[in-house]
Each structure stands twice: as structure tokens, then as C-alpha cells.
Amino acid sequence: MMETHEMEDWRELAACLDEDHDRFFPDDADLGAIGAAKAICSGCPVADECLTYAIETNQSIGIWGGLTARERRRVKRDWMEEIRRAS
């Protein structure tokens, strides 16, 4: 799990830092807005850290690390399955 200072560090480097954060919490049916948020994430140097943070803290809404909540749930299931197989 990330330390608090590490969380702050990656956030300071995020591509969305100067964006309106509401942009990353679009309506689930607004595919255009979802695509626009994901486009910002696609060029983000800390998208992996953002995604990890969202999964570790159970963020249930919004676009984090370029993924929707549904996509993050799938990734989390895959991660958990990988852990089970490795143990």
C-alpha cells in the first residue's frame, strides 16, 4: 500500500492536475465524456499509480487511471485471481 507522501507525489504529476475534476466523474451513459476523460488519462505519466490508488481505496465512481468503475472491478478480480494462483 502507498504511503501518504507517495500519494501526494504522484498526484502532483497527474495529467488531470489542472483539469476540472468533475470531468472525471461523468454520467455512465455519457460515452463522449467518458472518452474525453480517458483521453486525458492515456497521456498521463502516473496513470498506473492512479489506478492502483483507486483499486486499493475502493473508488466506486469516476475515471481513475483511465478506467471506469466497472473496468476497475474487472482488473481487481483479475489481480485477486493472480494472487490466489500464486499462493
PDB file of C-alpha atoms in Angstrom:
ATOM      1  CA  MET A   1       0.000   0.000   0.000  1.00  0.00           C
ATOM      2  CA  MET A   2       1.210   3.520  -0.795  1.00  0.00           C
ATOM      3  CA  GLU A   3       2.336   5.924   1.913  1.00  0.00           C
ATOM      4  CA  THR A   4       0.536   9.279   2.164  1.00  0.00           C
ATOM      5  CA  HIS A   5       3.525  11.250   0.855  1.00  0.00           C
ATOM      6  CA  GLU A   6       3.767   8.921  -2.167  1.00  0.00           C
ATOM      7  CA  MET A   7       0.099   9.517  -2.961  1.00  0.00           C
ATOM      8  CA  GLU A   8       0.683  13.255  -2.913  1.00  0.00           C
ATOM      9  CA  ASP A   9       3.773  12.913  -5.093  1.00  0.00           C
ATOM     10  CA  TRP A  10       2.015  11.074  -7.925  1.00  0.00           C
ATOM     11  CA  ARG A  11      -0.987  13.385  -7.793  1.00  0.00           C
ATOM     12  CA  GLU A  12       1.276  16.370  -8.360  1.00  0.00           C
ATOM     13  CA  LEU A  13       2.423  14.770 -11.644  1.00  0.00           C
ATOM     14  CA  ALA A  14      -1.042  13.790 -12.883  1.00  0.00           C
ATOM     15  CA  ALA A  15      -2.213  14.937 -16.311  1.00  0.00           C
ATOM     16  CA  CYS A  16      -5.531  15.904 -14.732  1.00  0.00           C
ATOM     17  CA  LEU A  17      -3.976  18.204 -12.136  1.00  0.00           C
ATOM     18  CA  ASP A  18      -5.244  21.396 -13.781  1.00  0.00           C
ATOM     19  CA  GLU A  19      -8.446  19.884 -15.175  1.00  0.00           C
ATOM     20  CA  ASP A  20     -11.942  20.314 -13.749  1.00  0.00           C
ATOM     21  CA  HIS A  21     -12.201  17.177 -11.628  1.00  0.00           C
ATOM     22  CA  ASP A  22     -15.922  16.873 -12.357  1.00  0.00           C
ATOM     23  CA  ARG A  23     -14.827  15.878 -15.854  1.00  0.00           C
ATOM     24  CA  PHE A  24     -13.621  12.555 -14.384  1.00  0.00           C
ATOM     25  CA  PHE A  25     -16.992  11.734 -12.855  1.00  0.00           C
ATOM     26  CA  PRO A  26     -19.260  11.654 -15.923  1.00  0.00           C
ATOM     27  CA  ASP A  27     -22.653  10.004 -16.150  1.00  0.00           C
ATOM     28  CA  ASP A  28     -22.253   6.311 -17.002  1.00  0.00           C
ATOM     29  CA  ALA A  29     -24.304   6.802 -20.166  1.00  0.00           C
ATOM     30  CA  ASP A  30     -22.235   9.749 -21.454  1.00  0.00           C
ATOM     31  CA  LEU A  31     -19.771   7.853 -23.624  1.00  0.00           C
ATOM     32  CA  GLY A  32     -18.355  11.077 -25.076  1.00  0.00           C
ATOM     33  CA  ALA A  33     -17.475  12.438 -21.639  1.00  0.00           C
ATOM     34  CA  ILE A  34     -16.042   9.083 -20.590  1.00  0.00           C
ATOM     35  CA  GLY A  35     -13.897   9.022 -23.725  1.00  0.00           C
ATOM     36  CA  ALA A  36     -12.694  12.585 -23.111  1.00  0.00           C
ATOM     37  CA  ALA A  37     -11.633  11.742 -19.552  1.00  0.00           C
ATOM     38  CA  LYS A  38      -9.907   8.571 -20.696  1.00  0.00           C
ATOM     39  CA  ALA A  39      -8.061  10.541 -23.386  1.00  0.00           C
ATOM     40  CA  ILE A  40      -6.506  12.734 -20.701  1.00  0.00           C
ATOM     41  CA  CYS A  41      -5.554   9.648 -18.706  1.00  0.00           C
ATOM     42  CA  SER A  42      -3.991   7.985 -21.747  1.00  0.00           C
ATOM     43  CA  GLY A  43      -1.159  10.502 -21.765  1.00  0.00           C
ATOM     44  CA  CYS A  44      -0.726  10.613 -18.008  1.00  0.00           C
ATOM     45  CA  PRO A  45       2.691   9.667 -16.620  1.00  0.00           C
ATOM     46  CA  VAL A  46       1.153   8.412 -13.371  1.00  0.00           C
ATOM     47  CA  ALA A  47      -1.902   6.556 -14.677  1.00  0.00           C
ATOM     48  CA  ASP A  48      -0.679   3.281 -13.141  1.00  0.00           C
ATOM     49  CA  GLU A  49      -0.292   4.870  -9.718  1.00  0.00           C
ATOM     50  CA  CYS A  50      -3.741   6.432 -10.057  1.00  0.00           C
ATOM     51  CA  LEU A  51      -5.285   3.096 -10.985  1.00  0.00           C
ATOM     52  CA  THR A  52      -3.556   1.330  -8.106  1.00  0.00           C
ATOM     53  CA  TYR A  53      -4.747   4.009  -5.687  1.00  0.00           C
ATOM     54  CA  ALA A  54      -8.329   3.710  -6.953  1.00  0.00           C
ATOM     55  CA  ILE A  55      -8.348  -0.062  -6.588  1.00  0.00           C
ATOM     56  CA  GLU A  56      -6.648  -0.087  -3.184  1.00  0.00           C
ATOM     57  CA  THR A  57      -9.057   2.539  -1.822  1.00  0.00           C
ATOM     58  CA  ASN A  58     -12.151   1.037  -3.476  1.00  0.00           C
ATOM     59  CA  GLN A  59     -13.101   4.097  -5.512  1.00  0.00           C
ATOM     60  CA  SER A  60     -16.552   3.142  -6.795  1.00  0.00           C
ATOM     61  CA  ILE A  61     -17.208   6.023  -9.180  1.00  0.00           C
ATOM     62  CA  GLY A  62     -15.306   8.043 -11.728  1.00  0.00           C
ATOM     63  CA  ILE A  63     -12.463   7.539 -14.150  1.00  0.00           C
ATOM     64  CA  TRP A  64      -9.222   6.642 -12.379  1.00  0.00           C
ATOM     65  CA  GLY A  65      -6.074   5.557 -14.181  1.00  0.00           C
ATOM     66  CA  GLY A  66      -8.026   5.614 -17.425  1.00  0.00           C
ATOM     67  CA  LEU A  67     -10.612   3.053 -16.311  1.00  0.00           C
ATOM     68  CA  THR A  68     -14.263   3.250 -15.331  1.00  0.00           C
ATOM     69  CA  ALA A  69     -15.533   1.719 -12.092  1.00  0.00           C
ATOM     70  CA  ARG A  70     -16.715  -1.375 -13.969  1.00  0.00           C
ATOM     71  CA  GLU A  71     -13.344  -1.773 -15.678  1.00  0.00           C
ATOM     72  CA  ARG A  72     -11.547  -1.370 -12.342  1.00  0.00           C
ATOM     73  CA  ARG A  73     -13.681  -4.083 -10.765  1.00  0.00           C
ATOM     74  CA  ARG A  74     -12.615  -6.438 -13.549  1.00  0.00           C
ATOM     75  CA  VAL A  75      -8.945  -5.552 -13.041  1.00  0.00           C
ATOM     76  CA  LYS A  76      -9.282  -6.074  -9.280  1.00  0.00           C
ATOM     77  CA  ARG A  77     -10.866  -9.503  -9.825  1.00  0.00           C
ATOM     78  CA  ASP A  78      -8.005 -10.427 -12.150  1.00  0.00           C
ATOM     79  CA  TRP A  79      -5.416  -9.216  -9.620  1.00  0.00           C
ATOM     80  CA  MET A  80      -7.072 -11.193  -6.841  1.00  0.00           C
ATOM     81  CA  GLU A  81      -7.166 -14.312  -9.014  1.00  0.00           C
ATOM     82  CA  GLU A  82      -3.464 -13.875  -9.799  1.00  0.00           C
ATOM     83  CA  ILE A  83      -2.702 -13.625  -6.073  1.00  0.00           C
ATOM     84  CA  ARG A  84      -4.736 -16.770  -5.352  1.00  0.00           C
ATOM     85  CA  ARG A  85      -2.897 -18.702  -8.057  1.00  0.00           C
ATOM     86  CA  ALA A  86       0.491 -17.536  -6.799  1.00  0.00           C
ATOM     87  CA  SER A  87      -0.153 -18.629  -3.219  1.00  0.00           C
TER      88      SER A  87
END
